[in-house]
Coordinates of C-alpha atoms (C1' of nucleotides) in Angstrom, one line a residue:
Chain F
X1 CA -15.2 74.8 42.7
X2 CA -15.7 71.2 43.0
X3 CA -16.9 69.0 40.4
X4 CA -18.9 65.9 41.1
X5 CA -18.7 63.1 39.1
X6 CA -20.9 59.9 39.4
X7 CA -19.5 57.4 37.2
X8 CA -21.5 54.4 35.8
X9 CA -20.3 51.0 36.7
X10 CA -18.9 50.5 33.3
X11 CA -17.1 54.0 33.4
X12 CA -15.6 52.9 36.6
X13 CA -14.2 50.0 35.2
X14 CA -12.7 51.8 32.1
X15 CA -11.1 54.3 34.4
X16 CA -9.8 51.5 36.6
X17 CA -8.1 49.8 33.5
X18 CA -6.8 53.1 32.3
X19 CA -5.1 53.9 35.4
X20 CA -3.5 50.5 35.9
X21 CA -2.3 51.1 32.4
X22 CA -3.9 48.1 30.7
X23 CA -2.3 47.7 27.0
X24 CA -5.0 48.7 24.5
X25 CA -5.0 46.7 21.1
X26 CA -6.5 48.0 17.9
X27 CA -8.2 45.6 15.0
X28 CA -9.6 46.1 11.6
X29 CA -13.1 45.4 10.4
X30 CA -13.7 41.8 9.8
X31 CA -10.8 40.4 11.6
X32 CA -11.4 38.1 14.6
X33 CA -10.5 38.9 18.2
X34 CA -11.1 35.4 19.3
X35 CA -12.2 32.1 17.8
X36 CA -14.9 29.9 19.6
X37 CA -12.9 26.9 21.2
X38 CA -9.5 28.2 21.0
X39 CA -7.8 28.5 24.1
X40 CA -7.3 32.0 25.2
X41 CA -5.8 33.8 28.4
X42 CA -6.8 37.0 28.1
X43 CA -9.8 38.9 29.0
X44 CA -10.9 41.8 26.8
X45 CA -13.0 44.9 27.2
X46 CA -14.2 46.7 24.3
X47 CA -13.5 50.5 24.5
X48 CA -14.8 51.5 21.1
X49 CA -16.1 49.9 17.9
X50 CA -18.9 47.4 17.0
X51 CA -18.3 43.7 17.5
X52 CA -20.6 40.6 16.7
X53 CA -20.2 37.3 18.7
X54 CA -21.3 34.1 17.6
X55 CA -20.8 30.2 17.5
X56 CA -20.0 28.0 14.6
X57 CA -21.9 24.9 14.7
X58 CA -20.5 21.5 14.1
X59 CA -22.5 21.5 10.7
X60 CA -21.0 25.0 9.7
X61 CA -23.9 27.0 10.7
X62 CA -23.2 30.3 12.3
X63 CA -25.2 31.4 15.6
X64 CA -25.3 34.9 15.9
X65 CA -25.3 35.6 19.5
X66 CA -25.2 39.4 19.9
X67 CA -23.7 42.6 18.8
X68 CA -22.0 45.1 21.2
X69 CA -21.7 48.4 20.4
X70 CA -20.8 50.3 23.5
X71 CA -17.8 49.8 26.1
X72 CA -18.4 46.3 27.7
X73 CA -16.7 43.3 28.9
X74 CA -16.5 40.8 26.3
X75 CA -17.1 37.6 27.9
X76 CA -16.9 36.6 31.5
X77 CA -17.9 33.3 31.2
X78 CA -14.7 31.9 32.2
X79 CA -13.3 33.1 35.6
X80 CA -10.1 32.6 37.0
X81 CA -10.4 29.1 38.4
X82 CA -12.3 28.1 35.2
X83 CA -10.8 24.6 33.9
X84 CA -11.7 25.3 30.4
X85 CA -9.7 28.3 28.9
X86 CA -11.6 27.8 25.6
X87 CA -13.0 30.8 23.9
X88 CA -16.5 30.6 24.3
X89 CA -17.7 32.6 21.2
X90 CA -16.2 34.1 18.2
X91 CA -15.7 37.8 18.3
X92 CA -15.9 39.9 15.0
X93 CA -15.2 43.3 14.4
X94 CA -18.0 45.0 12.6
X95 CA -16.7 48.4 12.7
X96 CA -14.0 50.0 10.6
X97 CA -12.0 49.7 14.0
X98 CA -12.5 48.5 17.5
X99 CA -10.1 48.8 20.3
X100 CA -10.0 46.7 23.3
X101 CA -8.1 46.6 26.9
X102 CA -6.2 43.4 26.8
X103 CA -5.7 42.0 30.6
X104 CA -4.7 38.6 31.7
X105 CA -7.5 36.6 32.9
X106 CA -5.7 35.9 36.0
X107 CA -4.8 39.6 36.5
X108 CA -8.4 40.8 35.7
X109 CA -9.7 38.4 38.4
X110 CA -7.1 39.8 40.8
X111 CA -8.5 43.2 40.0
X112 CA -12.1 42.0 40.8
X113 CA -11.3 40.0 44.0
X114 CA -9.4 43.0 45.3
X115 CA -12.1 45.8 44.6
X116 CA -15.7 45.4 46.0
X117 CA -16.7 48.1 43.4
X118 CA -15.6 45.9 40.7
X119 CA -17.2 42.8 42.5
X120 CA -20.2 44.8 42.1
X121 CA -19.9 45.4 38.6
X122 CA -19.2 41.5 37.7
X123 CA -22.3 40.5 39.4
X124 CA -24.8 43.2 37.8
X125 CA -23.3 42.2 34.6
X126 CA -24.1 38.5 35.0
X127 CA -27.5 39.4 36.3
X128 CA -28.2 41.6 33.6
X129 CA -27.2 39.3 30.8
X130 CA -28.7 36.6 32.4
X131 CA -31.9 38.5 32.6
X132 CA -31.4 39.6 29.2
X133 CA -30.9 36.2 27.9
X134 CA -33.8 34.7 29.5
X135 CA -35.9 37.2 28.1
X136 CA -34.6 36.5 24.4
X137 CA -34.9 33.0 25.0
X138 CA -38.4 33.2 25.7
X139 CA -39.0 35.9 22.8
X140 CA -37.3 33.0 20.4
X141 CA -39.2 30.0 21.9
X142 CA -42.8 31.6 21.9
X143 CA -42.4 33.0 18.4
X144 CA -42.3 32.0 14.6
X145 CA -39.6 33.2 12.7
X146 CA -41.7 36.3 11.5
X147 CA -41.6 37.0 15.3
X148 CA -37.9 36.5 15.5
X149 CA -37.4 39.1 13.0
X150 CA -39.5 41.4 14.1
X151 CA -37.9 41.3 17.6
X152 CA -34.5 41.5 16.1
X153 CA -35.1 44.6 14.1
X154 CA -37.0 46.1 17.2
X155 CA -33.6 45.1 19.3
X156 CA -31.5 47.0 16.4
X157 CA -33.3 50.4 17.2
X158 CA -31.8 50.5 20.6
X159 CA -28.3 49.2 19.4
X160 CA -28.1 51.3 15.9
X161 CA -31.2 53.6 15.7
X162 CA -31.1 57.2 14.9
X163 CA -34.8 58.8 14.8
X164 CA -35.3 60.8 11.6
X165 CA -38.3 62.4 10.1
X166 CA -40.0 58.9 8.8
X167 CA -39.1 56.8 11.5
X168 CA -35.8 55.0 12.7
X169 CA -32.9 54.9 10.9
X170 CA -30.8 51.7 11.7
X171 CA -27.6 53.3 11.0
X172 CA -25.4 49.9 10.5
X173 CA -25.6 47.5 7.9
X174 CA -27.1 43.9 8.6
X175 CA -27.2 41.6 5.9
X176 CA -30.0 39.0 5.0
X177 CA -27.5 36.1 6.3
X178 CA -26.7 38.0 9.6
X179 CA -30.3 38.1 10.3
X180 CA -30.6 34.2 9.3
X181 CA -28.0 33.6 11.9
X182 CA -29.6 35.5 14.5
X183 CA -32.8 34.4 13.9
X184 CA -32.1 30.3 13.6
X185 CA -33.6 30.9 9.5
X186 CA -32.2 28.6 7.2
X187 CA -31.3 30.7 4.2
X188 CA -31.2 34.5 2.8
X189 CA -33.8 33.9 0.6
X190 CA -36.3 33.2 3.6
X191 CA -35.3 35.8 5.2
X192 CA -35.8 38.2 2.4
X193 CA -39.6 36.6 1.9
X194 CA -40.1 38.3 5.4
X195 CA -38.6 41.0 4.9
X196 CA -40.5 41.7 1.7
X197 CA -43.8 41.1 3.6
X198 CA -42.8 44.0 6.1
X199 CA -41.9 46.2 3.3
X200 CA -45.1 45.9 1.5
X201 CA -47.0 46.1 4.8
X202 CA -45.2 49.5 5.2
X203 CA -43.3 48.6 8.2
X204 CA -39.6 49.1 7.0
X205 CA -37.9 50.8 4.0
X206 CA -34.4 49.8 3.0
X207 CA -31.9 52.8 1.9
X208 CA -28.4 52.7 1.1
X209 CA -28.6 49.0 2.3
X210 CA -29.7 50.2 5.7
X211 CA -33.2 49.8 7.4
X212 CA -35.6 52.5 8.2
X213 CA -38.3 51.1 10.7
X214 CA -41.2 53.1 9.8
X215 CA -44.1 51.2 12.3
X216 CA -42.7 50.4 15.3
X217 CA -46.0 49.2 16.8
X218 CA -46.2 46.6 14.0
X219 CA -42.9 45.1 15.2
X220 CA -44.0 44.9 18.8
X221 CA -47.3 43.5 17.8
X222 CA -45.7 40.6 16.4
X223 CA -43.6 39.7 19.4
X224 CA -45.3 37.5 21.7
X225 CA -44.6 38.8 25.6
Chain Y
X1 CA -11.2 11.6 65.4
X2 CA -11.1 14.3 62.7
X3 CA -13.6 14.2 59.8
X4 CA -13.0 16.7 57.1
X5 CA -15.9 17.5 55.2
X6 CA -15.8 19.1 51.8
X7 CA -19.1 20.6 51.1
X8 CA -20.2 21.6 47.5
X9 CA -21.4 25.2 47.0
X10 CA -25.0 24.4 47.5
X11 CA -24.1 22.2 50.5
X12 CA -22.4 25.0 52.4
X13 CA -25.3 27.6 51.5
X14 CA -28.0 25.1 53.2
X15 CA -25.2 24.4 55.9
X16 CA -25.5 28.2 56.4
X17 CA -29.3 28.4 56.0
X18 CA -29.7 25.8 58.8
X19 CA -27.1 27.3 61.2
X20 CA -28.7 30.8 60.9
X21 CA -32.1 29.1 61.6
X22 CA -33.8 30.5 58.3
X23 CA -37.4 29.3 58.7
X24 CA -38.7 26.6 56.3
X25 CA -42.1 26.4 54.6
X26 CA -43.6 23.3 53.0
X27 CA -46.0 23.4 50.2
X28 CA -48.0 20.7 48.3
X29 CA -48.3 19.6 44.7
X30 CA -49.7 22.1 42.1
X31 CA -49.7 25.0 44.2
X32 CA -47.8 28.0 43.3
X33 CA -44.7 29.3 45.7
X34 CA -44.8 32.8 43.7
X35 CA -46.3 34.1 40.6
X36 CA -44.9 36.2 37.7
X37 CA -45.2 39.7 38.3
X38 CA -46.4 40.0 41.9
X39 CA -44.5 41.8 44.3
X40 CA -42.3 39.4 46.6
X41 CA -39.9 40.2 49.5
X42 CA -38.5 36.9 50.2
X43 CA -35.7 34.7 48.4
X44 CA -36.3 31.1 48.5
X45 CA -34.2 28.1 48.3
X46 CA -35.3 24.8 47.1
X47 CA -34.4 22.3 49.9
X48 CA -36.2 19.4 48.5
X49 CA -39.0 18.6 46.0
X50 CA -39.5 19.4 42.4
X51 CA -40.5 22.6 41.0
X52 CA -41.2 24.0 37.5
X53 CA -40.7 27.7 36.7
X54 CA -42.6 29.5 34.0
X55 CA -43.8 32.8 32.4
X56 CA -47.4 33.5 31.4
X57 CA -47.3 35.7 28.5
X58 CA -49.8 38.5 27.7
X59 CA -52.0 36.2 25.2
X60 CA -52.3 33.6 28.0
X61 CA -49.6 31.2 26.9
X62 CA -47.2 29.5 29.1
X63 CA -43.2 29.4 28.7
X64 CA -41.7 26.7 30.7
X65 CA -38.4 28.0 31.6
X66 CA -36.8 25.0 33.8
X67 CA -37.6 22.1 36.2
X68 CA -35.6 22.4 39.3
X69 CA -35.2 18.8 41.0
X70 CA -32.3 19.2 43.2
X71 CA -31.7 22.0 46.2
X72 CA -31.1 25.1 44.5
X73 CA -31.7 29.0 44.8
X74 CA -35.1 29.6 43.0
X75 CA -34.0 33.2 41.3
X76 CA -31.9 35.7 42.1
X77 CA -32.4 38.0 39.5
X78 CA -33.5 40.4 42.0
X79 CA -30.8 41.7 44.4
X80 CA -30.9 44.0 47.6
X81 CA -31.0 46.9 45.5
X82 CA -33.1 46.2 42.5
X83 CA -36.1 48.7 42.2
X84 CA -38.3 45.9 41.1
X85 CA -39.6 43.5 43.5
X86 CA -41.7 41.6 41.1
X87 CA -41.3 37.8 41.2
X88 CA -39.7 37.3 37.4
X89 CA -41.5 33.7 37.3
X90 CA -44.1 31.4 38.3
X91 CA -42.8 29.0 40.4
X92 CA -45.2 25.9 41.1
X93 CA -44.7 22.7 42.8
X94 CA -44.3 19.6 41.0
X95 CA -43.7 16.9 43.2
X96 CA -46.2 15.8 46.2
X97 CA -44.5 18.0 48.5
X98 CA -41.5 20.6 48.3
X99 CA -39.8 22.5 51.0
X100 CA -38.1 26.0 50.8
X101 CA -35.9 28.2 52.9
X102 CA -37.2 31.5 53.1
X103 CA -35.4 34.5 53.4
X104 CA -36.1 38.2 53.4
X105 CA -34.3 39.4 50.2
X106 CA -32.5 42.2 52.0
X107 CA -31.3 39.5 54.7
X108 CA -30.3 37.1 51.9
X109 CA -28.1 39.6 50.3
X110 CA -27.0 40.7 53.8
X111 CA -25.4 36.9 54.3
X112 CA -23.7 37.0 51.0
X113 CA -22.2 40.3 51.6
X114 CA -20.7 39.5 54.8
X115 CA -19.4 36.0 53.5
X116 CA -16.9 35.5 50.6
X117 CA -17.9 31.9 50.4
X118 CA -21.6 32.9 49.5
X119 CA -20.3 35.6 47.4
X120 CA -18.4 33.2 45.0
X121 CA -21.3 30.7 45.3
X122 CA -23.4 33.8 43.9
X123 CA -21.0 34.6 41.3
X124 CA -21.0 30.6 40.2
X125 CA -24.6 30.4 40.1
X126 CA -24.6 33.3 37.9
X127 CA -22.3 32.2 35.7
X128 CA -23.6 28.7 35.4
X129 CA -26.9 30.0 34.7
X130 CA -25.8 32.4 32.0
X131 CA -23.8 29.7 30.2
X132 CA -26.6 27.3 30.4
X133 CA -29.1 29.8 29.2
X134 CA -26.8 30.8 26.1
X135 CA -26.6 27.1 25.2
X136 CA -30.3 26.6 25.3
X137 CA -30.9 29.7 23.3
X138 CA -28.6 28.4 20.7
X139 CA -30.3 25.1 20.8
X140 CA -34.0 26.5 20.5
X141 CA -32.8 28.9 18.0
X142 CA -30.7 26.5 15.8
X143 CA -33.4 23.6 15.7
X144 CA -36.5 23.2 14.3
X145 CA -39.5 21.9 16.8
X146 CA -38.4 18.3 16.2
X147 CA -35.0 19.5 17.4
X148 CA -36.3 21.1 20.5
X149 CA -38.6 18.4 21.4
X150 CA -35.5 16.2 21.1
X151 CA -33.3 18.4 23.2
X152 CA -35.8 18.8 25.9
X153 CA -35.9 15.0 26.1
X154 CA -32.4 14.5 26.4
X155 CA -32.5 17.0 29.0
X156 CA -34.9 14.7 31.1
X157 CA -32.3 12.1 31.5
X158 CA -30.1 14.3 33.4
X159 CA -33.1 15.9 35.7
X160 CA -35.2 12.4 36.3
X161 CA -33.4 9.7 34.5
X162 CA -33.1 6.3 36.0
X163 CA -31.1 3.4 33.9
X164 CA -33.1 0.3 33.2
X165 CA -32.8 -2.5 31.2
X166 CA -33.9 -1.1 27.8
X167 CA -32.7 2.3 28.3
X168 CA -33.4 5.4 30.4
X169 CA -36.5 5.7 32.4
X170 CA -37.8 9.5 32.9
X171 CA -39.2 8.9 36.3
X172 CA -41.6 11.8 36.5
X173 CA -44.7 12.6 34.5
X174 CA -44.3 15.3 31.6
X175 CA -47.6 16.0 29.9
X176 CA -47.7 16.9 26.0
X177 CA -48.6 20.4 27.5
X178 CA -45.6 20.5 29.3
X179 CA -43.3 19.9 26.5
X180 CA -45.5 22.4 24.5
X181 CA -44.5 25.1 26.8
X182 CA -40.9 24.1 26.9
X183 CA -40.5 24.2 23.5
X184 CA -42.6 26.9 22.0
X185 CA -45.3 24.2 20.2
X186 CA -48.8 25.6 19.9
X187 CA -50.6 22.6 20.9
X188 CA -50.6 19.1 22.5
X189 CA -51.6 17.7 19.3
X190 CA -48.8 18.8 17.6
X191 CA -46.6 17.4 20.2
X192 CA -48.3 14.2 19.8
X193 CA -47.2 14.4 16.3
X194 CA -43.6 14.4 17.1
X195 CA -43.7 12.0 19.9
X196 CA -45.7 9.4 17.6
X197 CA -42.8 9.9 15.0
X198 CA -40.2 9.1 17.8
X199 CA -42.3 5.9 19.0
X200 CA -42.6 4.7 15.8
X201 CA -39.1 5.2 15.0
X202 CA -38.1 3.2 18.1
X203 CA -36.7 6.0 20.1
X204 CA -39.0 6.7 22.9
X205 CA -41.8 4.2 24.5
X206 CA -44.4 5.7 27.1
X207 CA -44.9 3.2 30.5
X208 CA -47.4 4.3 32.8
X209 CA -47.4 7.8 31.4
X210 CA -43.5 8.1 31.7
X211 CA -40.7 8.5 29.0
X212 CA -38.4 5.5 28.4
X213 CA -35.6 6.7 26.0
X214 CA -34.4 3.5 23.9
X215 CA -32.4 5.5 21.5
X216 CA -30.4 8.5 22.9
X217 CA -27.9 8.5 19.8
X218 CA -31.2 9.8 17.9
X219 CA -31.9 12.3 20.3
X220 CA -28.6 13.7 20.0
X221 CA -28.4 13.6 16.2
X222 CA -31.6 15.6 16.0
X223 CA -29.8 18.5 18.3
X224 CA -27.5 21.1 16.4
X225 CA -24.3 22.0 18.2
Chain S
dA1 C1' -70.1 6.4 42.0
dA2 C1' -71.1 10.0 38.9
dA3 C1' -69.9 13.8 36.4
dA4 C1' -66.3 17.3 35.0
dA5 C1' -62.0 18.6 33.7
dA6 C1' -57.7 17.6 31.8
dA7 C1' -55.0 14.8 29.0
dG8 C1' -53.8 11.9 24.8
dT9 C1' -54.8 10.7 20.1
dT10 C1' -55.6 10.9 15.3
dA11 C1' -57.1 13.3 10.9
dA12 C1' -57.8 16.9 7.5
dC13 C1' -56.3 20.9 6.1
dA14 C1' -54.1 25.9 6.2
dT15 C1' -50.1 28.1 6.6
dA16 C1' -45.2 29.1 7.6
dT17 C1' -40.7 27.9 6.6
dG18 C1' -37.1 25.1 4.2
dT19 C1' -34.6 24.0 -0.2
dA20 C1' -33.0 24.5 -4.3
dT21 C1' -32.6 27.4 -8.3
dA22 C1' -31.6 31.1 -11.3
dC23 C1' -30.9 35.5 -12.0
dT24 C1' -29.7 40.4 -10.6
dT25 C1' -27.2 43.9 -8.0
dT26 C1' -23.5 45.2 -4.6
dA27 C1' -18.9 45.0 -2.8
dA28 C1' -14.1 43.2 -2.7
dA29 C1' -10.1 41.4 -4.7
dT30 C1' -6.8 41.4 -8.3
Chain W
dA1 C1' -10.5 48.5 -14.9
dT2 C1' -12.0 43.7 -14.8
dT3 C1' -12.8 39.6 -12.3
dT4 C1' -14.9 37.3 -8.8
dA5 C1' -17.1 37.0 -4.3
dA6 C1' -21.0 38.1 -1.6
dA7 C1' -25.6 39.6 -1.2
dG8 C1' -30.3 40.4 -2.5
dT9 C1' -34.3 39.1 -5.2
dA10 C1' -37.9 35.8 -6.9
dT11 C1' -40.2 31.8 -7.8
dA12 C1' -41.7 26.8 -7.4
dC13 C1' -42.0 22.9 -4.5
dA14 C1' -41.4 20.1 -0.3
dT15 C1' -41.9 19.9 4.3
dA16 C1' -43.0 21.2 9.2
dT17 C1' -45.9 23.1 12.1
dG18 C1' -50.1 25.4 13.4
dT19 C1' -55.0 24.8 13.8
dT20 C1' -59.2 22.7 14.6
dA21 C1' -62.4 19.0 15.7
dA22 C1' -64.0 15.0 17.1
dC23 C1' -63.3 11.2 19.8
dT24 C1' -61.0 8.4 23.6
dT25 C1' -58.6 7.8 27.9
dT26 C1' -57.4 9.1 32.5
dT27 C1' -57.5 11.9 36.5
dT28 C1' -59.7 15.1 39.5
dT29 C1' -63.6 16.8 41.5
dT30 C1' -68.3 16.4 43.2

DNA sequence: AAAAAAAGTTAACATATGTATACTTTAAAT
DNA sequence: ATTTAAAGTATACATATGTTAACTTTTTTT
């Protein structure tokens, strides 16, 4: 019997790392894998768990870039010849545990340069992230803060959503300060004001600190595109 | 006599296209090279001129992505196997004329796949754009509209700036509506209000419809980072 | 040259968001 | 179990930005 397996790009990468016996490291909730600005000679690939990457501005505010909740390369913004070895972002573990493959940056790029399939993975990785980022930029620039919150809530469905009878349960706890950091809102109380409006309009409910999205169409209508 | 030339990546690409006798097309001011959403089987490389790319939202508003004022690939968001052949952006000519190399998308990617130097170019292209985009996202999310305008004006120095006695002349006409489209401001009158404040504070002057930046530090102080 | 369209300017008022504070509830640390 | 820190909520007021309108100036079209 022949079983034909078609691997996705990321599955191929994970297999490759496993076969090359790349070491794994495991980190606990709310610890940091990397700090923005610190020198770092490793590339990390998330195996399982949930992480958030963010940037701390000079004035102390935190800009949240993204959650990553499935296997993915954490950051490829530096390549083998980049003069800067600064980590571009903070990476904080948001699940109880997260596991990462840890490869020397130079070794990682050796793998890539020797393997056309991995080259293709990297090309697609960049193109996909760039495309997502342009879209997000558009959404953030062309909407007010309410639109930003609605867009953010909408994006949570794809990341953490589970369909239940009366809508979509976001099966992950997101605080008002988190939302503020993603949407560029100045305080948790401002976030709360908007969330209150959404609750009053029957768009969302909160149960055990988790959002339930009851009216996806309302969210979409708030997002310019 | 041997002259050793070290070409930058983009110079190498331009040479390559020239050697392969890739046809050029010339377009006039305020005409469109491509329209967002229309199918397009060519890849374009700006040879000379100034272009603006933008996206028209469903509600009719225009989101301005960037000016490009020196040789560059116009858009690599689609590759040879992308199912979608939609153009991701509008591309409008903003100089009197602009010249482009025009290559079939499939041919362009053939060139790339056959040539490691071009592969490297593409990789760096993506990484650079991604990195710029993340930075711009941060700037737009973490600033108010005034910060957005100051950041935008600051970016014009690199694009069109010429040092003069009393500051930097932005040697290119940018309208209030253009600024609105870049910064997500709803009307030219709102843009004008902020520009008036900047004029009153001695940050900028306007001469023959062109900005003169007199106080760069003021602009930088307005931009969170 | 005249007419029309696009762009700049200002003002008045409406609405969204920031800021500060106080208090309550929940989670984390001791 | 107790204490402390973090997070949610609500309110009042300040400020930034949106919206509309009117008018002026400049550019483009006829």
